Short mmCIF file of C-alpha atoms in Angstrom, two decimals:
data_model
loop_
_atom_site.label_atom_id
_atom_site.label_comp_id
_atom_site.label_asym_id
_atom_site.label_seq_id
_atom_site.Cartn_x
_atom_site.Cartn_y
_atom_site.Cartn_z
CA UNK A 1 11.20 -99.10 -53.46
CA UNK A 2 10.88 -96.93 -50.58
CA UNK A 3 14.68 -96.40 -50.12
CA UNK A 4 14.62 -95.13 -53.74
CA UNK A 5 11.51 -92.81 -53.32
CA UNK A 6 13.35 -91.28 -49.96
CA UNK A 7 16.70 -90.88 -51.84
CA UNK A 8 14.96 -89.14 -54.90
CA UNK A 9 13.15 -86.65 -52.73
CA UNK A 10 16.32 -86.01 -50.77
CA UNK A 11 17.81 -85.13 -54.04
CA UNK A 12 14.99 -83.42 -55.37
CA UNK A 13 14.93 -81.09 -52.27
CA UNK A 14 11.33 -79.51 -51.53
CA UNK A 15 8.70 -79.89 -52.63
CA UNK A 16 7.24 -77.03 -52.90
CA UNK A 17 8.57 -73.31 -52.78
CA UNK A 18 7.99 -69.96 -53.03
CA UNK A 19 8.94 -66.07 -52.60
CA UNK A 20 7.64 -63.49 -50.12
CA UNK A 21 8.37 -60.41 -49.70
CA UNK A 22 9.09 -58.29 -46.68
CA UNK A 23 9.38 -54.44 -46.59
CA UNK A 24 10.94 -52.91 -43.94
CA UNK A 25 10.54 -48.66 -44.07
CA UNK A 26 12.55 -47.15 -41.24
CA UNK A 27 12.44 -43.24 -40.44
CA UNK A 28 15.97 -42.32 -38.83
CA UNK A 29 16.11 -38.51 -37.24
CA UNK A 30 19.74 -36.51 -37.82
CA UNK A 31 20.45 -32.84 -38.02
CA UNK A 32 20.65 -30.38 -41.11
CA UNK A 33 24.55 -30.04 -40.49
CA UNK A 34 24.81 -34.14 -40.53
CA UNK A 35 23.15 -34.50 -44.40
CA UNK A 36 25.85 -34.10 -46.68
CA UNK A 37 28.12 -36.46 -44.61
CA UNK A 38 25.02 -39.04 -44.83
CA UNK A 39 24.27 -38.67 -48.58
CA UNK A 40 28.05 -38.67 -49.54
CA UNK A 41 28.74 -41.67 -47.70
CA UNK A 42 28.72 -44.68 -49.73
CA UNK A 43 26.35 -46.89 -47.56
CA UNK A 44 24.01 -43.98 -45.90
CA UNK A 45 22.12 -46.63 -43.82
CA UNK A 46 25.45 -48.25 -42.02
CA UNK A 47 26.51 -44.97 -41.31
CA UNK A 48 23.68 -43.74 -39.65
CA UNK A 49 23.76 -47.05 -37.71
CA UNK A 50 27.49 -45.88 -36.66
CA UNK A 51 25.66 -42.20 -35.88
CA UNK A 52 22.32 -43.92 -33.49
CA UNK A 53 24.83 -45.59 -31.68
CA UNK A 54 27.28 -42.34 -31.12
CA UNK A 55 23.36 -40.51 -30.34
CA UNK A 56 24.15 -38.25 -33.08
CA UNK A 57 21.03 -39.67 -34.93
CA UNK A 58 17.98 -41.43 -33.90
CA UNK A 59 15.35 -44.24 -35.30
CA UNK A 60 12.04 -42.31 -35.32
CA UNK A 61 10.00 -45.26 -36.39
CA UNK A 62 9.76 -48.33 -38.19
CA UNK A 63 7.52 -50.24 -40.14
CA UNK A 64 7.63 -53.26 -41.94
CA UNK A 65 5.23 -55.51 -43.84
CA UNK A 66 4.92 -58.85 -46.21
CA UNK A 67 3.19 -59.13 -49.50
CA UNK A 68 3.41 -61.84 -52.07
CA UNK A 69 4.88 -61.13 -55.69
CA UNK A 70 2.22 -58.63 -57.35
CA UNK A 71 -0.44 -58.79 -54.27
CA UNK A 72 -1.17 -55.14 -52.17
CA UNK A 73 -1.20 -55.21 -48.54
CA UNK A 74 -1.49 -52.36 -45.96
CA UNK A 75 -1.05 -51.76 -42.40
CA UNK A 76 -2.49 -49.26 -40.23
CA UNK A 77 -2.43 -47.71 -37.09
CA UNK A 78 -4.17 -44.91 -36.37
CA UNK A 79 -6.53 -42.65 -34.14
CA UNK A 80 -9.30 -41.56 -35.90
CA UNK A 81 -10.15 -37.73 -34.80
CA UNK A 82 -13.83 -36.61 -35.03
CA UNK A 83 -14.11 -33.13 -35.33
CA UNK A 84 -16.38 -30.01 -36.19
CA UNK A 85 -16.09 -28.62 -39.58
CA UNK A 86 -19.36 -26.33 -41.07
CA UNK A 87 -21.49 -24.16 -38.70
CA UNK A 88 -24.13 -22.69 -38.88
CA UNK A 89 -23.88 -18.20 -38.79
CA UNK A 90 -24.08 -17.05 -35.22
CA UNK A 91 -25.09 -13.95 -36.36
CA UNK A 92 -23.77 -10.52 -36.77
CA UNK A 93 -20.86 -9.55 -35.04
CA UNK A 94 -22.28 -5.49 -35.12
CA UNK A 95 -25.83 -7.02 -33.40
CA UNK A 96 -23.82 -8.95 -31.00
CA UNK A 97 -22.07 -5.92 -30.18
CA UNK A 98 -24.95 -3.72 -29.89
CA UNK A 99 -26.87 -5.62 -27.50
CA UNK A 100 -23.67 -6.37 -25.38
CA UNK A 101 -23.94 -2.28 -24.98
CA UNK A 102 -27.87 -1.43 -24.88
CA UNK A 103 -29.64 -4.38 -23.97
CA UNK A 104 -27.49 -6.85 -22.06
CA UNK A 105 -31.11 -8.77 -21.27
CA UNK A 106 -31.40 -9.43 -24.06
CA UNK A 107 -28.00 -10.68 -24.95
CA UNK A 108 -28.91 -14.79 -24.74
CA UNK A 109 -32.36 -14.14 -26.78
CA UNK A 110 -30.77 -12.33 -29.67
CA UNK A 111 -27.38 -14.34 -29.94
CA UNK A 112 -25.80 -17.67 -29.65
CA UNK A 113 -22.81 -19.32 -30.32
CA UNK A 114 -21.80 -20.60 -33.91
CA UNK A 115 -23.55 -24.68 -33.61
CA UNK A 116 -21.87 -27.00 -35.46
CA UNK A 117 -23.57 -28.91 -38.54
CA UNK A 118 -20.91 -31.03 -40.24
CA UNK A 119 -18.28 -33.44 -38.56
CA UNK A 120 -15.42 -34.68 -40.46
CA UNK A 121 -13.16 -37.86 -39.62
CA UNK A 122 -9.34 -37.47 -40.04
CA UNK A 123 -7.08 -40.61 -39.52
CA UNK A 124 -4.24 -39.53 -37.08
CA UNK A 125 -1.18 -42.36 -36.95
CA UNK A 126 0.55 -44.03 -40.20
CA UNK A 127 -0.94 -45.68 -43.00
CA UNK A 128 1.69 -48.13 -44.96
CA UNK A 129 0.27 -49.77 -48.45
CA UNK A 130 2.82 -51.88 -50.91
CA UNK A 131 2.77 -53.87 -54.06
CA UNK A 132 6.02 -56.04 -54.38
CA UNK A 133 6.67 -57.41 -57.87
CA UNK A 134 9.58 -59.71 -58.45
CA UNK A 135 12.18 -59.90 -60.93
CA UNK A 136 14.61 -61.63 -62.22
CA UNK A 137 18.60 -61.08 -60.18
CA UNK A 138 17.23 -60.39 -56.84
CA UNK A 139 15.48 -57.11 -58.17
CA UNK A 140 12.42 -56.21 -56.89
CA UNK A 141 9.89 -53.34 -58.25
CA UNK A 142 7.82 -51.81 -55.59
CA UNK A 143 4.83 -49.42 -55.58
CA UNK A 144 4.65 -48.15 -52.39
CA UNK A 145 1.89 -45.68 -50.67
CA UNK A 146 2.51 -43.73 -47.25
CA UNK A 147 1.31 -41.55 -45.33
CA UNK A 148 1.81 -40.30 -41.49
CA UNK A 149 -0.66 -37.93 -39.76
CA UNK A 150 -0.65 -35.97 -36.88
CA UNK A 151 -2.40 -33.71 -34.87
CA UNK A 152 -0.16 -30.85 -34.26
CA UNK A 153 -2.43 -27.86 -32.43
CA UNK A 154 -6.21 -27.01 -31.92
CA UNK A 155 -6.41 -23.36 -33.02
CA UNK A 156 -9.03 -21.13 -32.17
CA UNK A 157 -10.85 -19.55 -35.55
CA UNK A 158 -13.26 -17.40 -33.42
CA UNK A 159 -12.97 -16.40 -29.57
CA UNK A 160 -16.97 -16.66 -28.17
CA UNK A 161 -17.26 -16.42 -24.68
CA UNK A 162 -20.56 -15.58 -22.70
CA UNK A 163 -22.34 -16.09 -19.13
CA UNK A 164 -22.30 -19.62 -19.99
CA UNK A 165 -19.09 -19.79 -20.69
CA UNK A 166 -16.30 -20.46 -23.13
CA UNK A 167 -17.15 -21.88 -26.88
CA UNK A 168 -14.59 -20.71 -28.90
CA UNK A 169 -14.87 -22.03 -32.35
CA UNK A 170 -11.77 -24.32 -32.62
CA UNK A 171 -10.16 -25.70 -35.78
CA UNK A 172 -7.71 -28.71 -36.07
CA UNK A 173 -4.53 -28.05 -37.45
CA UNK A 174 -2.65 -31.27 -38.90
CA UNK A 175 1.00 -32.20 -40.38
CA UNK A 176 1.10 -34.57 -43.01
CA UNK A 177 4.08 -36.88 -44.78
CA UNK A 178 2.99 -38.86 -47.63
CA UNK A 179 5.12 -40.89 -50.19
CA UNK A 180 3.81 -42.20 -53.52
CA UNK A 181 6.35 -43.86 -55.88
CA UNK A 182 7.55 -46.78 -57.62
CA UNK A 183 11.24 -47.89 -57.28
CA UNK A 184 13.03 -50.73 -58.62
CA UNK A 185 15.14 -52.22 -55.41
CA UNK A 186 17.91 -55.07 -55.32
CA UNK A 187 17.26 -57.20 -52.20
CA UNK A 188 18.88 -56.67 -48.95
CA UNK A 189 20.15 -53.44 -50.18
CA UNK A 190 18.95 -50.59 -47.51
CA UNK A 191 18.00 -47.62 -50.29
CA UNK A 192 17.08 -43.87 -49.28
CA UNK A 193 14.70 -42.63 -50.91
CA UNK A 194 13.24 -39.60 -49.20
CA UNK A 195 14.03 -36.52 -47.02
CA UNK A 196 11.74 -33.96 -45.35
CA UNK A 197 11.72 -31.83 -42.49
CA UNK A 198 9.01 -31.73 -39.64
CA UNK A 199 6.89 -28.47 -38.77
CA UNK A 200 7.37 -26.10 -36.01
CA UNK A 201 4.27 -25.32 -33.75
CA UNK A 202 3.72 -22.11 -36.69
CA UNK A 203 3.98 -24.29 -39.63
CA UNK A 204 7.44 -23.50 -40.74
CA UNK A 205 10.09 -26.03 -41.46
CA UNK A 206 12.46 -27.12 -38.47
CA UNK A 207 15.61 -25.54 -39.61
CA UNK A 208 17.47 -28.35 -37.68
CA UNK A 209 15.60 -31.62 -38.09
CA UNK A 210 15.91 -33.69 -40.92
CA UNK A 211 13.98 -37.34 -41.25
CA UNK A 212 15.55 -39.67 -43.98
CA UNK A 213 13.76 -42.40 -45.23
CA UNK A 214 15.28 -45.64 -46.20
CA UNK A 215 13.43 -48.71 -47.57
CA UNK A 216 14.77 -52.26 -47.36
CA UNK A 217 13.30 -55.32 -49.15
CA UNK A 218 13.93 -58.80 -48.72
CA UNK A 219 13.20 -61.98 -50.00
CA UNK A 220 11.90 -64.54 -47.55
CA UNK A 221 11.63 -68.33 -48.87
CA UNK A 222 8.47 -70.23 -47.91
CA UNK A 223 9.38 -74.38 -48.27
CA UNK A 224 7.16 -77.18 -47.91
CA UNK A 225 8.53 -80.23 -45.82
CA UNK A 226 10.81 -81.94 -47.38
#
């Protein structure tokens, strides 16, 4: 009885199974010149393999993450920035100006420095959210949400200086990538799906750099003992 209940779960194989899903995003940097050699090519993603290893490209970052057929997940990692965003008038700039040249005494009674009332909280780092849904074939539709912040300057919206010294009032400025899209993927098959260029110090778009975007999702088999 036992040998037959061994040999029937041998040939039944597990006995349980089932599907997860892992997304793997990777960010590789090349050069304007290099993009219509990588979008002609056949298999983008191998040849910009070929390129890393020749340093004419480079893998900016990667992320990857698992999800279960039709469930979200999201990864983080971030910095989260705390900074001054509403103050209060300092006054008039024509007063200011008119004390600074009549009645310096009275300069610190009559005027202070713009005082911050409101803070705001900006997530700096790269926020990754995905909804895998399978299908049948080894496709794959995926929603996918993300979204990289950085903090690329402080800039200073008004100069204040006085005898107690410096409090400019400072602004952050930020750059920020964010995809939102649905695609319909067959597994194992790297796809791009997205090109952009970073910002210069001014805001402009680095005429040379180019960041290509390239999503790969797989299936991953979970199995009970057999």
């Amino acid at each position: 009885m036992h040998l037959l209940t061994g040999l029937f779960l041998l040939l039944a194989g597990p006995l349980w199974a089932a599907e997860m899903v892992r997304v793997q995003l990777d960010f590789i940097e090349t050069t304007a010149g290099n993009l219509p050699r990588v979008t002609e090519h056949r298999t983008p993603y191998s040849f910009l393999l070929k390129e890393i290893e020749q340093k004419r490209a480079s893998r900016y970052n990667t992320e990857l993450l698992m999800a279960r057929s039709g469930e979200t997940a999201t990864t983080e990692s971030i910095v989260e920035m705390i900074y001054r965003s509403d103050y209060d008038p300092p006054g008039s700039e024509r007063w200011r100006d008119y004390l600074r040249q009549n009645r310096p005494d009275f300069t610190r009674l009559f005027y202070r420095p713009p005082t911050p009332t409101i803070f705001e909280t900006r997530n700096t780092g790269f926020t990754l959210e995905i909804q895998p849904v399978l299908m049948e074939d080894h496709f794959i539709n995926l929603r996918l949400a993300a979204d990289e912040v950085s903090l690329q300057r402080i800039e200073v919206v008004i100069p204040y200086e006085d005898h107690y010294g410096n409090a400019d009032l400072k602004m952050p400025v930020f750059e920020s990538h964010r995809q939102n899209l649905g695609l319909t993927l067959l597994a194992n098959r790297p796809q791009l799906f997205a090109i952009y260029s970073p910002r210069r110090d001014d805001g402009s778009a680095d005429p040379v750099r180019r960041i290509l975007l390239f999503l790969t999702a797989s299936l991953l088999e979970v199995r009970s003992p057999s």
